[in-house]
Coordinates of C-alpha atoms in Angstrom, one line a residue:
M1 CA 27.4 42.0 41.6
E2 CA 24.8 43.4 39.3
S3 CA 22.8 41.1 37.0
I4 CA 23.4 41.4 33.3
A5 CA 20.5 42.7 31.1
P6 CA 20.3 41.4 27.6
F7 CA 22.8 43.1 25.4
G8 CA 21.5 45.7 22.9
A9 CA 19.1 47.2 25.4
R10 CA 18.4 50.8 24.7
K11 CA 18.6 53.3 27.4
G12 CA 15.2 54.0 29.0
R13 CA 13.6 50.7 27.9
S14 CA 12.6 48.4 30.8
L15 CA 13.8 44.8 30.6
P16 CA 10.3 43.3 30.3
S17 CA 9.6 45.6 27.4
L18 CA 12.9 44.7 25.8
V19 CA 12.2 41.0 26.2
R20 CA 8.7 41.4 24.6
F21 CA 10.2 43.5 21.9
S22 CA 13.0 41.0 21.2
F23 CA 10.7 38.0 20.7
V24 CA 8.1 39.9 18.8
A25 CA 10.9 41.1 16.5
L26 CA 12.1 37.6 16.0
S27 CA 8.7 36.3 15.2
L28 CA 8.1 39.0 12.7
A29 CA 11.5 38.4 11.1
A30 CA 10.8 34.7 10.8
A31 CA 7.6 35.6 8.9
A32 CA 9.3 38.0 6.5
P33 CA 8.4 37.7 2.8
A34 CA 12.0 36.6 2.0
S35 CA 11.1 33.4 3.7
A36 CA 8.0 32.7 1.7
Q37 CA 9.1 29.2 0.8
S38 CA 6.5 26.5 0.3
A39 CA 6.5 23.7 2.9
D40 CA 4.6 21.3 0.6
D41 CA 7.6 19.2 -0.1
Y42 CA 9.3 19.6 3.2
P43 CA 11.2 17.6 4.3
N44 CA 12.6 16.1 1.1
R45 CA 16.0 15.2 2.6
P46 CA 17.3 14.3 6.1
V47 CA 16.8 16.8 9.0
T48 CA 19.3 17.2 11.8
I49 CA 18.2 18.1 15.3
V50 CA 21.1 19.2 17.4
V51 CA 20.8 18.6 21.2
P52 CA 23.3 20.9 22.9
Y53 CA 23.9 18.5 25.8
S54 CA 25.2 14.9 26.3
P55 CA 22.8 12.0 25.7
G56 CA 20.3 11.0 28.4
G57 CA 19.0 14.3 29.7
A58 CA 15.5 15.6 29.4
T59 CA 16.1 17.5 26.2
D60 CA 17.7 14.5 24.6
I61 CA 14.9 12.2 25.7
V62 CA 12.0 14.3 24.3
V63 CA 13.9 15.2 21.0
R64 CA 14.8 11.6 20.3
A65 CA 11.2 10.5 20.9
A66 CA 9.9 13.2 18.6
A67 CA 12.6 12.4 15.9
R68 CA 11.5 8.8 15.8
E69 CA 7.9 9.7 15.2
L70 CA 8.8 12.5 12.6
T71 CA 10.9 10.0 10.7
A72 CA 8.0 7.6 10.4
M73 CA 5.5 10.4 9.6
Y74 CA 7.5 12.0 6.7
N75 CA 9.5 8.9 5.6
Q76 CA 12.6 11.1 5.9
T77 CA 15.3 10.6 8.6
F78 CA 15.3 13.1 11.5
I79 CA 18.9 12.6 12.9
V80 CA 19.6 13.6 16.5
V81 CA 23.2 14.8 17.0
N82 CA 24.6 15.7 20.4
K83 CA 26.9 18.8 20.5
A84 CA 27.6 19.4 24.2
G85 CA 29.6 22.0 25.9
A86 CA 29.7 25.5 27.2
A87 CA 26.3 25.3 29.0
G88 CA 24.7 24.4 25.7
Q89 CA 26.1 27.3 23.7
I90 CA 28.3 25.2 21.3
G91 CA 25.3 23.4 19.9
A92 CA 23.0 26.4 20.0
E93 CA 25.5 28.6 18.1
F94 CA 26.0 25.9 15.5
V95 CA 22.3 25.8 14.8
S96 CA 21.9 29.6 14.9
K97 CA 24.5 30.0 12.1
S98 CA 23.0 27.2 10.0
P99 CA 21.0 27.9 6.8
P100 CA 17.4 28.8 7.8
D101 CA 15.8 26.1 5.7
G102 CA 14.3 23.8 8.3
Y103 CA 17.0 21.1 7.8
T104 CA 19.0 22.0 10.9
L105 CA 17.0 22.4 14.1
L106 CA 17.9 22.8 17.8
G107 CA 16.7 20.7 20.7
Y108 CA 15.8 23.8 22.8
P109 CA 16.6 23.6 26.5
E110 CA 15.3 26.7 28.3
N111 CA 18.7 28.0 29.5
I112 CA 19.6 28.9 26.0
Y113 CA 17.0 31.7 26.0
S114 CA 16.2 32.3 29.7
I115 CA 19.5 32.2 31.6
N116 CA 22.6 32.2 29.4
P117 CA 21.9 35.6 27.7
F118 CA 21.9 37.2 31.2
V119 CA 25.0 35.6 32.7
F120 CA 27.3 34.7 29.8
G121 CA 27.6 37.9 28.0
E122 CA 27.0 39.3 24.5
A123 CA 27.9 36.2 22.5
A124 CA 25.3 34.1 24.4
N125 CA 22.7 36.8 24.0
A126 CA 23.4 37.1 20.2
V127 CA 22.9 33.3 19.8
S128 CA 19.5 33.5 21.5
Q129 CA 18.5 36.3 19.2
R130 CA 19.3 34.1 16.1
L131 CA 16.9 31.4 17.1
V132 CA 13.1 31.2 16.9
P133 CA 10.8 28.9 18.8
V134 CA 9.1 26.1 16.8
T135 CA 7.4 23.8 19.3
N136 CA 7.4 22.9 22.9
L137 CA 7.7 19.2 23.6
G138 CA 7.8 18.4 27.3
G139 CA 8.7 19.7 30.7
S140 CA 8.8 19.1 34.4
P141 CA 9.0 21.1 37.6
T142 CA 11.9 21.2 40.0
A143 CA 11.6 18.8 42.9
I144 CA 13.1 19.2 46.4
A145 CA 14.4 16.2 48.2
I146 CA 16.2 15.6 51.5
N147 CA 18.3 13.0 53.1
T148 CA 16.2 10.7 55.3
T149 CA 18.8 10.0 58.0
G150 CA 20.9 12.1 60.3
K151 CA 19.8 15.6 61.2
M152 CA 16.9 15.6 58.6
K153 CA 15.3 12.4 59.8
D154 CA 12.3 14.1 61.4
V155 CA 11.6 16.5 58.4
K156 CA 8.5 15.2 56.7
T157 CA 7.2 18.2 54.8
F158 CA 8.5 21.3 53.0
A159 CA 7.1 23.4 55.9
D160 CA 9.1 21.2 58.3
L161 CA 12.2 21.9 56.2
I162 CA 11.7 25.7 56.5
A163 CA 11.2 25.5 60.2
F164 CA 14.2 23.2 60.7
T165 CA 16.5 25.4 58.7
K166 CA 15.4 28.5 60.6
S167 CA 16.3 26.9 63.9
A168 CA 19.4 25.0 62.7
T169 CA 22.6 25.6 64.7
V170 CA 24.8 24.1 62.0
P171 CA 25.0 24.9 58.3
V172 CA 22.2 23.4 56.1
T173 CA 23.6 22.6 52.6
Y174 CA 21.8 22.2 49.3
A175 CA 23.0 20.7 46.1
T176 CA 22.2 21.6 42.5
S177 CA 23.6 20.7 39.1
G178 CA 25.4 24.1 38.9
V179 CA 25.4 27.8 39.5
T180 CA 22.7 29.8 37.6
T181 CA 20.7 26.7 36.8
P182 CA 16.9 27.0 37.5
Y183 CA 17.5 24.8 40.5
H184 CA 20.0 27.2 42.0
L185 CA 17.7 30.2 41.3
L186 CA 14.8 28.5 43.0
A187 CA 16.8 27.7 46.1
Q188 CA 18.0 31.3 46.3
E189 CA 14.5 32.5 46.0
I190 CA 13.3 30.2 48.8
A191 CA 16.1 31.2 51.1
R192 CA 15.4 34.9 50.4
T193 CA 11.7 34.7 50.9
A194 CA 11.7 32.4 53.9
Q195 CA 14.6 34.3 55.4
I196 CA 16.7 31.2 55.9
K197 CA 20.4 30.5 55.3
L198 CA 21.4 27.7 52.9
V199 CA 24.9 26.9 51.8
H200 CA 25.1 26.0 48.0
V201 CA 27.2 23.0 46.9
P202 CA 27.2 23.0 43.1
Y203 CA 27.8 19.8 41.1
K204 CA 28.4 19.0 37.5
G205 CA 25.2 16.9 37.3
T206 CA 22.2 16.0 39.4
S207 CA 23.2 12.3 39.5
D208 CA 26.4 13.1 41.3
A209 CA 24.5 15.4 43.7
L210 CA 22.0 12.6 44.4
T211 CA 24.7 10.2 45.3
D212 CA 26.0 12.7 47.9
L213 CA 22.5 13.3 49.2
V214 CA 22.0 9.6 49.8
G215 CA 25.4 9.5 51.5
G216 CA 24.5 12.4 53.8
R217 CA 27.2 14.7 52.5
V218 CA 24.6 17.3 51.5
D219 CA 21.2 17.9 53.2
I220 CA 18.9 19.0 50.4
L221 CA 18.8 18.5 46.6
F222 CA 17.0 20.7 44.0
G223 CA 16.7 19.0 40.7
A224 CA 14.8 17.0 38.2
P225 CA 12.2 14.7 39.8
A226 CA 13.0 11.8 37.4
V227 CA 16.5 11.6 38.8
M228 CA 15.3 11.5 42.4
K229 CA 12.3 9.2 42.2
P230 CA 14.1 5.8 42.2
M231 CA 15.9 6.7 45.4
S232 CA 12.7 8.2 46.8
D233 CA 10.8 5.0 46.0
A234 CA 13.6 3.0 47.7
G235 CA 13.3 5.2 50.9
K236 CA 16.8 6.6 50.5
V237 CA 15.7 10.2 50.0
R238 CA 12.4 12.0 50.7
M239 CA 10.8 14.2 48.1
L240 CA 9.0 17.1 49.7
A241 CA 7.6 19.4 47.1
V242 CA 7.6 20.6 43.5
S243 CA 8.2 24.1 42.2
S244 CA 5.1 24.5 40.0
A245 CA 2.2 26.7 41.0
E246 CA 0.0 23.6 41.3
R247 CA 0.6 19.9 42.0
F248 CA 2.4 18.1 39.2
P249 CA 0.1 15.5 37.6
L250 CA 2.8 12.9 37.4
L251 CA 3.6 13.3 41.1
P252 CA 0.2 14.2 42.6
E253 CA 1.3 13.3 46.1
L254 CA 3.8 16.1 46.3
P255 CA 2.5 19.6 47.2
S256 CA 3.6 22.8 45.6
I257 CA 6.1 24.9 47.5
S258 CA 3.6 27.8 47.0
D259 CA 1.4 26.0 49.6
T260 CA 4.0 27.1 52.2
L261 CA 5.5 30.1 50.5
P262 CA 2.7 31.6 48.4
N263 CA 4.9 34.0 46.4
V264 CA 7.5 31.5 45.4
Q265 CA 7.1 29.3 42.3
L266 CA 9.1 28.4 39.2
K267 CA 7.8 27.7 35.8
N268 CA 8.4 24.2 34.6
I269 CA 11.7 23.6 32.8
D270 CA 10.7 23.2 29.2
N271 CA 12.4 21.3 26.4
G272 CA 11.3 22.1 22.8
I273 CA 12.6 22.7 19.3
A274 CA 13.9 25.9 17.8
A275 CA 15.1 26.9 14.3
P276 CA 17.5 29.5 12.9
L277 CA 16.1 33.0 12.5
G278 CA 14.6 33.3 9.0
T279 CA 13.3 29.8 8.7
P280 CA 10.2 29.9 6.5
P281 CA 7.0 30.3 8.7
A282 CA 5.3 27.6 6.6
I283 CA 8.0 25.1 7.7
I284 CA 7.8 26.2 11.3
E285 CA 4.0 25.8 11.3
K286 CA 4.3 22.4 9.6
L287 CA 6.7 21.1 12.3
N288 CA 4.6 22.6 15.1
K289 CA 1.5 20.8 13.8
A290 CA 3.4 17.5 13.4
A291 CA 4.7 17.8 16.9
N292 CA 1.3 18.4 18.4
E293 CA 0.0 15.4 16.6
I294 CA 2.9 13.3 17.9
L295 CA 2.5 14.5 21.5
A296 CA -1.1 13.2 21.5
R297 CA 0.1 9.6 20.8
P298 CA -0.1 7.1 23.6
E299 CA 3.4 5.8 23.0
I300 CA 4.9 9.3 23.3
K301 CA 2.9 10.0 26.4
S302 CA 4.1 6.8 27.9
T303 CA 7.8 7.6 27.1
F304 CA 7.5 11.1 28.6
E305 CA 5.7 9.9 31.7
R306 CA 8.3 7.2 32.4
N307 CA 10.7 10.1 32.6
L308 CA 8.3 12.3 34.6
L309 CA 8.0 14.7 31.7
L310 CA 4.6 16.2 30.9
P311 CA 3.8 16.6 27.1
M312 CA 3.4 20.3 26.3
P313 CA 1.5 20.8 23.0
G314 CA 0.6 24.2 21.7
S315 CA 0.8 26.6 18.8
V316 CA 3.9 28.5 17.7
A317 CA 2.4 31.7 19.2
E318 CA 1.7 30.0 22.5
Y319 CA 5.3 28.6 22.8
T320 CA 6.8 31.9 21.9
K321 CA 4.7 33.6 24.6
R322 CA 5.9 30.9 27.1
V323 CA 9.5 31.4 26.1
T324 CA 9.1 35.2 26.7
E325 CA 7.4 34.7 30.1
T326 CA 10.0 32.2 31.2
R327 CA 12.8 34.4 30.2
T328 CA 11.3 37.3 32.1
E329 CA 10.9 35.1 35.2
R330 CA 14.4 33.8 35.1
E331 CA 15.9 37.3 34.6
R332 CA 14.0 38.5 37.7
L333 CA 15.4 35.6 39.7
I334 CA 19.0 36.2 38.4
K335 CA 18.7 39.8 39.4
A336 CA 17.3 39.0 42.8
A337 CA 20.1 36.5 43.4
N338 CA 22.7 39.2 42.5
I339 CA 24.3 37.0 39.9
G340 CA 26.6 38.9 37.6
Q341 CA 28.3 38.1 34.3
M342 CA 30.6 35.1 34.3
A343 CA 32.7 33.1 31.9
L344 CA 31.2 30.2 29.9
P345 CA 32.0 26.8 31.4
Q346 CA 34.1 24.5 29.2

């Protein structure tokens, strides 16, 4: 199947150009004179931050930590509400259609802008176009872990894993938290680049996949390092590498997969905050500045690090650039994996 380009693409315009055009247009729209509202008295009533997933995930963790600090900073309640479902689209659509006044924000998992628009059709793309980046909060790379018993017992490094898979006479299976997740895209890229065959076993969540990895029902797991580390520390699984271009500071003992496959890497999976298109730039800048101040606090760093999340401070422009680059990277991987349009999960 062919991959799905963002809807609204004009004939003759390349996808990277379209992506750059899209986010530049959103940034300019957010800065329009019609939004020239003062942020001096913002916030003067409670602010709701919608997390489009169930509690306990990375986006939920970083948003709740930020909300606690923002509540204390402004003496106004920042309420976190979970609106899960449809790969995050239910919560994202709710925020995208909310008044652009800074009082309804989105906990911004990357799939809303980097994956869903390419695989879930026009409605998902339209939602992504009605949101603007406010601030990054924290992120982490994808980790690769294996079962330590059975046929994988002698695999000690990522290079060993590639060599083992090339010579395997039985299928080698890998688990992820679902089709089209960054974890799935990374596994496909590794298989294609290393010219190995891997059989995908998708799960509804990384925790369930980890249980089956420990039990030997799957051979490899691609997922969030925070989920794997307790079992790795207990010797039940072996973490081999991370997807970032360089070693992850919170897991410095793990090499990058690019040490073995130089052309393969995956940008960290970011979790930030977005606002409805048209939100006054002064409010966006005020929130961004506050978030950067919060991310420098030792207690926030400690909370993030316990969950193997790296604080990601930066300006609105820097975050918007990163969103664009991540979207371009994920689109390329979706196209290379030959993933076409599919129905939204329930």
